[in-house]
Amino acid sequence: MTSPATPPANPLRRTSRSLPIALLRARETVMGPIRDMLAQTPINEQKRRVLRVLDESGPLEQKSIALAACLLLPSLTRILQAMEADGLVSRTSDPADRRRTIVTITPQGAAIIADHAVASNAILGRMEEAFGADKLNLLLDLLEDLQKTRD
Amino acid sequence: MTSPATPPANPLRRTSRSLPIALLRARETVMGPIRDMLAQTPINEQKRRVLRVLDESGPLEQKSIALAACLLLPSLTRILQAMEADGLVSRTSDPADRRRTIVTITPQGAAIIADHAVASNAILGRMEEAFGADKLNLLLDLLEDLQKTRD
DNA sequence: TATTGTTATACTCTATAACTATA
DNA sequence: TATAGTTATAGAGTATAACAATA
C-alpha cells in the first residue's frame, strides 16, 4: 500500500504547484547571479527596483513607485531619503497637488542603471540559453497577464 | 517622432519583462488574499512554508528545509525554535549523523495546515477563474522548469 | 472627510562571520 | 579539513497606527 484508501477531503497542492511557493523559488533561482552583481555596486535590490521604475516611466509620485517596485510607502520614504542623500534621485512637490511628491532619477542614478545593463543582459542571456528563449518569453507573458488581475 | 534615432547600446528590458521584477509583482498579486487568510491564523508566511514543506516531504534535515522553503539556515534556526516551543514541529538528532537535526511536523502543525486547506483552495479557485486554469497550469509548469536550472 | 506622505514602533527576515560539534 | 547547525550582530524590510499637510 502506497496511499491511504481515502485521500484527505481538502488536500493541498504539492508545494511545487503552489503558486506563492513556486514564484518564490523561481525568484530565488533567478536572483542568485543578480545578487552577485549587486554586491559589486552601491545599491541593493530595493533601490535597483526604484531606479528601474523611474528610469522606465520618468518622474513619478511615491504611491506609484511603491506599487511598481513592490514596496510599502513607509519603506519607500526611508529608501528615497537615502537615495536623495546619495544623489540618485531628486524630489519636488507637485505644484498641481502639493500633497504629492514627484521623484525624478538623476543622471548619477541613471548612470548606475546603465552600468548594470551589460552585466544584467549577460545574466539574462545565460538564462535564455539554459531555459530557452521561447519558454522565457512565454513565462514573462503569463506573469504580465497575472499582474493584470491585480485590479 | 516617438523614439530616438539610435537607442542606447545596452538598453534594459522593460520592468514588466524583467524576470526578477515580474516574479515579485506576480507574487505580490497572489499573496494579497493569502496574507488576509494568514492574518487570521497563528503562523506567518515563513512558518507556513516550513509546515507545507514538512507536510509534503515528511521529516527533513534543516538544510533541506531551508532550500525548499527559501530561508537561510540562521533564519530557519530561529523560526524552528519558535515553532518547536509552540508545538508545531519536533526535532531529534539524526542517529546516523549526529551533526544533522531531523525536523518532524507534529499533529498540531499538520492541523494548522489542514485548517488552511479550505480557504487556500478557495483562493486558488478564484484565481483559476480570473486567470484561466490552463494558463495557471502552464505557468506552474514553467516555474517548475525554471527551478530545475538551480543546479 | 479623504488622500499623500512622514514618523514611530515592534517585529521579523537578511546577510555575514564566528563558533560548536561531528564526520 | 569539511559539514550541519547555532549564535551573534548589524542592517534592512514589513506591518500597523498615528500624524501633518493638503485637497
Tab-separated table of C-alpha atoms (C1' of nucleotides) in Angstrom:
chain	number	residue	atom	x	y	z
A	1	MET	CA	0.000	0.000	0.000
A	2	THR	CA	1.433	3.295	-1.029
A	3	SER	CA	-1.531	5.580	-0.337
A	4	PRO	CA	-4.469	5.675	2.061
A	5	ALA	CA	-7.810	4.252	0.927
A	6	THR	CA	-9.416	7.700	1.137
A	7	PRO	CA	-7.416	10.845	0.498
A	8	PRO	CA	-7.942	13.909	2.729
A	9	ALA	CA	-11.079	15.893	1.912
A	10	ASN	CA	-9.168	19.075	1.057
A	11	PRO	CA	-5.659	18.076	0.068
A	12	LEU	CA	-3.203	20.894	-0.528
A	13	ARG	CA	-1.316	21.084	-3.758
A	14	ARG	CA	2.251	19.898	-3.888
A	15	THR	CA	4.462	22.828	-2.932
A	16	SER	CA	5.882	22.840	-6.448
A	17	ARG	CA	2.322	23.505	-7.663
A	18	SER	CA	1.669	26.182	-5.049
A	19	LEU	CA	1.875	29.464	-6.907
A	20	PRO	CA	3.255	31.525	-3.984
A	21	ILE	CA	5.971	28.967	-3.254
A	22	ALA	CA	6.758	28.320	-6.921
A	23	LEU	CA	7.091	32.060	-7.591
A	24	LEU	CA	9.375	32.479	-4.601
A	25	ARG	CA	11.603	29.543	-5.552
A	26	ALA	CA	11.809	30.743	-9.132
A	27	ARG	CA	12.741	34.209	-7.940
A	28	GLU	CA	15.491	32.840	-5.688
A	29	THR	CA	16.853	30.890	-8.635
A	30	VAL	CA	16.903	33.986	-10.817
A	31	MET	CA	18.219	36.350	-8.153
A	32	GLY	CA	21.347	34.309	-7.391
A	33	PRO	CA	23.592	35.764	-10.087
A	34	ILE	CA	21.888	39.161	-9.879
A	35	ARG	CA	22.723	39.402	-6.166
A	36	ASP	CA	26.345	38.663	-7.033
A	37	MET	CA	26.244	41.571	-9.454
A	38	LEU	CA	24.544	43.933	-6.994
A	39	ALA	CA	27.148	43.113	-4.334
A	40	GLN	CA	29.672	44.940	-6.517
A	41	THR	CA	27.562	48.088	-6.864
A	42	PRO	CA	26.475	50.804	-4.396
A	43	ILE	CA	22.767	49.846	-4.416
A	44	ASN	CA	20.680	46.969	-3.153
A	45	GLU	CA	17.715	45.133	-4.654
A	46	GLN	CA	15.102	47.614	-3.496
A	47	LYS	CA	16.986	50.674	-4.704
A	48	ARG	CA	17.579	48.970	-8.020
A	49	ARG	CA	13.859	48.383	-8.443
A	50	VAL	CA	13.150	52.037	-7.672
A	51	LEU	CA	15.750	53.217	-10.187
A	52	ARG	CA	14.499	50.791	-12.847
A	53	VAL	CA	10.931	52.006	-12.415
A	54	LEU	CA	11.932	55.687	-12.563
A	55	ASP	CA	14.266	55.089	-15.489
A	56	GLU	CA	11.447	53.416	-17.378
A	57	SER	CA	8.489	55.652	-16.500
A	58	GLY	CA	10.018	59.057	-15.855
A	59	PRO	CA	9.153	61.182	-12.812
A	60	LEU	CA	6.551	59.553	-10.587
A	61	GLU	CA	4.720	60.207	-7.357
A	62	GLN	CA	5.697	57.950	-4.484
A	63	LYS	CA	2.488	55.970	-4.361
A	64	SER	CA	3.038	54.856	-7.961
A	65	ILE	CA	6.664	53.963	-7.269
A	66	ALA	CA	5.622	51.898	-4.258
A	67	LEU	CA	3.145	49.931	-6.345
A	68	ALA	CA	5.507	49.335	-9.251
A	69	ALA	CA	8.522	48.461	-7.086
A	70	CYS	CA	6.554	46.331	-4.592
A	71	LEU	CA	7.421	48.422	-1.546
A	72	LEU	CA	5.273	49.867	1.214
A	73	LEU	CA	5.129	53.663	1.421
A	74	PRO	CA	6.899	53.850	4.803
A	75	SER	CA	9.730	51.696	3.426
A	76	LEU	CA	9.880	53.790	0.283
A	77	THR	CA	10.041	57.026	2.288
A	78	ARG	CA	13.184	55.841	4.064
A	79	ILE	CA	14.746	54.391	0.916
A	80	LEU	CA	14.158	57.601	-1.056
A	81	GLN	CA	15.638	59.718	1.719
A	82	ALA	CA	18.846	57.679	1.477
A	83	MET	CA	18.805	57.756	-2.312
A	84	GLU	CA	18.258	61.519	-2.345
A	85	ALA	CA	21.176	61.956	0.075
A	86	ASP	CA	23.283	59.816	-2.277
A	87	GLY	CA	22.268	61.949	-5.266
A	88	LEU	CA	20.454	59.123	-7.084
A	89	VAL	CA	17.040	60.815	-7.167
A	90	SER	CA	15.614	64.283	-6.605
A	91	ARG	CA	12.232	65.136	-5.136
A	92	THR	CA	9.957	68.136	-5.641
A	93	SER	CA	6.431	68.720	-4.516
A	94	ASP	CA	3.808	68.586	-7.256
A	95	PRO	CA	2.606	72.163	-7.930
A	96	ALA	CA	-0.763	70.836	-9.115
A	97	ASP	CA	-1.387	68.898	-5.875
A	98	ARG	CA	1.012	69.752	-3.117
A	99	ARG	CA	0.255	66.580	-1.179
A	100	ARG	CA	2.165	64.726	-3.850
A	101	THR	CA	5.942	64.420	-4.127
A	102	ILE	CA	7.340	63.887	-7.599
A	103	VAL	CA	10.505	61.802	-7.697
A	104	THR	CA	12.955	62.066	-10.597
A	105	ILE	CA	16.006	59.941	-11.331
A	106	THR	CA	19.249	61.958	-11.510
A	107	PRO	CA	22.000	61.448	-14.110
A	108	GLN	CA	24.000	59.648	-11.394
A	109	GLY	CA	21.087	57.311	-10.734
A	110	ALA	CA	20.622	56.663	-14.435
A	111	ALA	CA	24.359	56.012	-14.770
A	112	ILE	CA	24.204	53.235	-12.173
A	113	ILE	CA	21.374	51.566	-14.050
A	114	ALA	CA	23.251	51.949	-17.330
A	115	ASP	CA	26.361	50.438	-15.727
A	116	HIS	CA	24.286	47.419	-14.722
A	117	ALA	CA	22.935	46.851	-18.186
A	118	VAL	CA	25.894	44.939	-19.610
A	119	ALA	CA	26.187	42.505	-16.696
A	120	SER	CA	22.431	42.286	-16.383
A	121	ASN	CA	21.934	41.392	-20.037
A	122	ALA	CA	24.725	38.829	-19.838
A	123	ILE	CA	22.979	37.150	-16.909
A	124	LEU	CA	19.719	37.070	-18.819
A	125	GLY	CA	21.496	35.709	-21.871
A	126	ARG	CA	22.815	32.762	-19.889
A	127	MET	CA	19.369	32.155	-18.520
A	128	GLU	CA	17.832	32.216	-22.002
A	129	GLU	CA	20.389	29.659	-23.036
A	130	ALA	CA	19.740	27.359	-20.067
A	131	PHE	CA	15.972	27.744	-20.047
A	132	GLY	CA	15.046	28.516	-23.640
A	133	ALA	CA	14.192	31.911	-25.109
A	134	ASP	CA	10.705	30.846	-26.172
A	135	LYS	CA	9.862	29.491	-22.744
A	136	LEU	CA	11.242	32.620	-21.106
A	137	ASN	CA	9.058	34.846	-23.270
A	138	LEU	CA	6.028	32.695	-22.588
A	139	LEU	CA	6.731	32.864	-18.863
A	140	LEU	CA	7.014	36.660	-18.988
A	141	ASP	CA	3.749	36.868	-20.940
A	142	LEU	CA	1.965	34.800	-18.312
A	143	LEU	CA	3.434	36.791	-15.416
A	144	GLU	CA	2.390	40.032	-17.101
A	145	ASP	CA	-1.124	38.669	-17.531
A	146	LEU	CA	-1.241	37.611	-13.915
A	147	GLN	CA	-0.292	41.093	-12.756
A	148	LYS	CA	-3.266	42.473	-14.651
A	149	THR	CA	-5.586	40.613	-12.282
A	150	ARG	CA	-4.228	42.942	-9.515
A	151	ASP	CA	-7.156	45.367	-10.160
B	1	MET	CA	8.914	61.004	-33.511
B	2	THR	CA	8.239	58.625	-30.704
B	3	SER	CA	11.731	57.180	-30.180
B	4	PRO	CA	15.305	58.387	-30.500
B	5	ALA	CA	17.159	57.768	-33.753
B	6	THR	CA	19.679	55.493	-32.016
B	7	PRO	CA	18.636	53.514	-28.959
B	8	PRO	CA	21.109	53.056	-26.068
B	9	ALA	CA	23.799	50.442	-26.707
B	10	ASN	CA	22.661	48.187	-23.853
B	11	PRO	CA	19.049	49.016	-23.169
B	12	LEU	CA	17.456	47.302	-20.202
B	13	ARG	CA	14.264	45.393	-20.663
B	14	ARG	CA	11.014	46.998	-19.647
B	15	THR	CA	10.448	46.211	-15.979
B	16	SER	CA	7.432	44.124	-16.924
B	17	ARG	CA	9.860	41.949	-18.953
B	18	SER	CA	12.443	41.791	-16.177
B	19	LEU	CA	12.105	38.324	-14.693
B	20	PRO	CA	13.043	39.307	-11.107
B	21	ILE	CA	10.594	42.217	-11.090
B	22	ALA	CA	7.859	40.300	-12.907
B	23	LEU	CA	8.168	37.391	-10.455
B	24	LEU	CA	7.993	39.745	-7.493
B	25	ARG	CA	4.947	41.615	-8.824
B	26	ALA	CA	3.198	38.361	-9.622
B	27	ARG	CA	3.925	37.090	-6.135
B	28	GLU	CA	2.558	40.265	-4.540
B	29	THR	CA	-0.601	39.868	-6.611
B	30	VAL	CA	-1.016	36.282	-5.484
B	31	MET	CA	-0.099	36.854	-1.842
B	32	GLY	CA	-2.720	39.549	-1.223
B	33	PRO	CA	-5.620	37.245	-0.345
B	34	ILE	CA	-3.278	34.676	1.211
B	35	ARG	CA	-1.943	37.294	3.636
B	36	ASP	CA	-5.516	38.100	4.608
B	37	MET	CA	-6.012	34.429	5.390
B	38	LEU	CA	-2.743	34.115	7.349
B	39	ALA	CA	-3.629	37.169	9.444
B	40	GLN	CA	-6.403	35.060	10.981
B	41	THR	CA	-4.097	32.151	11.890
B	42	PRO	CA	-1.254	31.743	14.400
B	43	ILE	CA	1.520	31.463	11.768
B	44	ASN	CA	3.192	33.765	9.268
B	45	GLU	CA	4.334	33.216	5.688
B	46	GLN	CA	7.682	31.690	6.592
B	47	LYS	CA	6.256	29.249	9.139
B	48	ARG	CA	3.585	28.261	6.650
B	49	ARG	CA	6.232	27.432	4.060
B	50	VAL	CA	8.106	25.307	6.607
B	51	LEU	CA	4.941	23.431	7.564
B	52	ARG	CA	3.954	22.917	3.920
B	53	VAL	CA	7.368	21.502	3.087
B	54	LEU	CA	7.378	19.144	6.097
B	55	ASP	CA	3.772	18.122	5.483
B	56	GLU	CA	4.655	17.240	1.918
B	57	SER	CA	8.064	15.592	2.333
B	58	GLY	CA	7.971	14.095	5.809
B	59	PRO	CA	10.837	14.541	8.312
B	60	LEU	CA	13.725	16.545	6.877
B	61	GLU	CA	17.078	17.877	7.939
B	62	GLN	CA	17.254	21.647	8.298
B	63	LYS	CA	19.443	22.280	5.302
B	64	SER	CA	16.822	20.681	3.052
B	65	ILE	CA	14.026	22.669	4.681
B	66	ALA	CA	15.980	25.888	4.183
B	67	LEU	CA	16.393	25.172	0.478
B	68	ALA	CA	12.781	24.147	-0.103
B	69	ALA	CA	11.290	26.994	1.940
B	70	CYS	CA	13.683	29.667	0.641
B	71	LEU	CA	15.098	30.569	4.035
B	72	LEU	CA	18.653	30.970	5.254
B	73	LEU	CA	19.834	28.494	7.852
B	74	PRO	CA	20.238	31.110	10.611
B	75	SER	CA	16.687	32.346	9.964
B	76	LEU	CA	15.403	28.794	9.968
B	77	THR	CA	17.121	28.032	13.273
B	78	ARG	CA	15.235	30.836	14.986
B	79	ILE	CA	11.943	30.035	13.271
B	80	LEU	CA	12.145	26.362	14.230
B	81	GLN	CA	12.946	27.216	17.843
B	82	ALA	CA	9.733	29.237	17.996
B	83	MET	CA	7.763	26.539	16.182
B	84	GLU	CA	9.082	23.822	18.496
B	85	ALA	CA	8.124	25.938	21.516
B	86	ASP	CA	4.639	26.292	20.002
B	87	GLY	CA	4.390	22.526	19.462
B	88	LEU	CA	4.203	22.720	15.672
B	89	VAL	CA	7.345	20.678	14.998
B	90	SER	CA	9.644	18.342	16.919
B	91	ARG	CA	13.379	17.927	16.441
B	92	THR	CA	15.681	14.992	17.060
B	93	SER	CA	19.286	14.499	16.146
B	94	ASP	CA	19.929	12.028	13.338
B	95	PRO	CA	21.436	8.856	14.870
B	96	ALA	CA	23.258	8.093	11.604
B	97	ASP	CA	24.982	11.513	11.555
B	98	ARG	CA	24.700	13.451	14.754
B	99	ARG	CA	25.552	16.738	13.101
B	100	ARG	CA	22.133	16.606	11.486
B	101	THR	CA	18.831	17.554	13.112
B	102	ILE	CA	15.722	15.872	11.779
B	103	VAL	CA	12.595	18.004	11.955
B	104	THR	CA	9.136	16.431	12.013
B	105	ILE	CA	5.748	18.117	11.802
B	106	THR	CA	3.520	17.437	14.833
B	107	PRO	CA	-0.209	16.690	14.662
B	108	GLN	CA	-0.819	20.278	15.804
B	109	GLY	CA	1.318	21.589	12.963
B	110	ALA	CA	-0.430	19.345	10.467
B	111	ALA	CA	-3.799	20.506	11.832
B	112	ILE	CA	-2.954	24.137	11.085
B	113	ILE	CA	-2.078	23.257	7.515
B	114	ALA	CA	-5.271	21.204	7.182
B	115	ASP	CA	-7.286	24.117	8.560
B	116	HIS	CA	-5.801	26.335	5.853
B	117	ALA	CA	-6.683	23.965	3.058
B	118	VAL	CA	-10.305	25.014	2.591
B	119	ALA	CA	-9.587	28.753	2.473
B	120	SER	CA	-6.417	28.182	0.480
B	121	ASN	CA	-8.177	26.122	-2.179
B	122	ALA	CA	-10.965	28.693	-2.397
B	123	ILE	CA	-8.396	31.420	-3.056
B	124	LEU	CA	-6.784	29.338	-5.774
B	125	GLY	CA	-10.177	28.583	-7.246
B	126	ARG	CA	-10.944	32.281	-7.632
B	127	MET	CA	-7.549	32.793	-9.226
B	128	GLU	CA	-8.150	29.954	-11.687
B	129	GLU	CA	-11.416	31.596	-12.596
B	130	ALA	CA	-9.879	35.046	-13.108
B	131	PHE	CA	-6.721	33.868	-14.820
B	132	GLY	CA	-7.692	30.622	-16.512
B	133	ALA	CA	-6.912	27.106	-15.323
B	134	ASP	CA	-4.919	26.220	-18.419
B	135	LYS	CA	-2.752	29.304	-18.161
B	136	LEU	CA	-2.222	28.666	-14.466
B	137	ASN	CA	-1.046	25.129	-15.114
B	138	LEU	CA	1.239	26.299	-17.891
B	139	LEU	CA	2.685	28.949	-15.581
B	140	LEU	CA	3.326	26.365	-12.856
B	141	ASP	CA	4.984	24.062	-15.398
B	142	LEU	CA	7.318	26.847	-16.490
B	143	LEU	CA	8.147	27.875	-12.934
B	144	GLU	CA	8.892	24.258	-12.036
B	145	ASP	CA	11.184	24.006	-15.060
B	146	LEU	CA	12.938	27.202	-14.091
B	147	GLN	CA	13.650	25.889	-10.608
B	148	LYS	CA	15.390	22.910	-12.163
B	149	THR	CA	18.064	25.233	-13.539
B	150	ARG	CA	19.005	25.874	-9.868
B	151	ASP	CA	21.756	23.181	-10.090
C	1	DT	C1'	-13.750	63.772	5.007
C	2	DA	C1'	-10.332	61.513	2.079
C	3	DT	C1'	-5.638	61.276	0.332
C	4	DT	C1'	-0.374	61.713	0.195
C	5	DG	C1'	3.341	61.157	2.550
C	6	DT	C1'	6.058	61.014	7.109
C	7	DT	C1'	7.172	59.340	11.552
C	8	DA	C1'	7.216	55.928	15.130
C	9	DT	C1'	7.306	51.344	16.767
C	10	DA	C1'	7.649	46.429	17.149
C	11	DC	C1'	8.600	42.571	14.763
C	12	DT	C1'	10.996	39.823	11.564
C	13	DC	C1'	13.994	38.458	7.886
C	14	DT	C1'	18.732	39.090	5.621
C	15	DA	C1'	23.445	38.607	5.443
C	16	DT	C1'	27.763	37.601	7.251
C	17	DA	C1'	31.015	35.800	10.360
C	18	DA	C1'	32.441	33.209	14.243
C	19	DC	C1'	31.675	29.223	16.785
C	20	DT	C1'	30.493	24.165	18.331
C	21	DA	C1'	30.007	19.525	17.417
C	22	DT	C1'	30.542	15.898	14.410
C	23	DA	C1'	32.336	13.433	10.475
D	1	DT	C1'	39.559	19.572	6.758
D	2	DA	C1'	34.645	19.839	5.656
D	3	DT	C1'	29.823	19.937	7.008
D	4	DA	C1'	25.377	20.850	9.943
D	5	DG	C1'	23.666	23.768	12.767
D	6	DT	C1'	23.832	27.687	16.317
D	7	DT	C1'	24.826	32.166	17.937
D	8	DA	C1'	25.819	36.955	17.423
D	9	DT	C1'	25.319	41.205	15.202
D	10	DA	C1'	24.312	44.869	12.024
D	11	DG	C1'	21.302	46.210	8.703
D	12	DA	C1'	17.047	46.488	6.459
D	13	DG	C1'	12.169	45.432	5.141
D	14	DT	C1'	7.209	44.570	6.985
D	15	DA	C1'	3.201	45.997	9.000
D	16	DT	C1'	0.398	48.998	11.523
D	17	DA	C1'	-1.035	53.137	13.547
D	18	DA	C1'	-0.817	57.920	14.345
D	19	DC	C1'	0.127	62.197	12.443
D	20	DA	C1'	0.699	66.517	9.270
D	21	DA	C1'	-0.433	68.822	5.235
D	22	DT	C1'	-3.402	69.289	1.521
D	23	DA	C1'	-7.427	68.568	-1.256
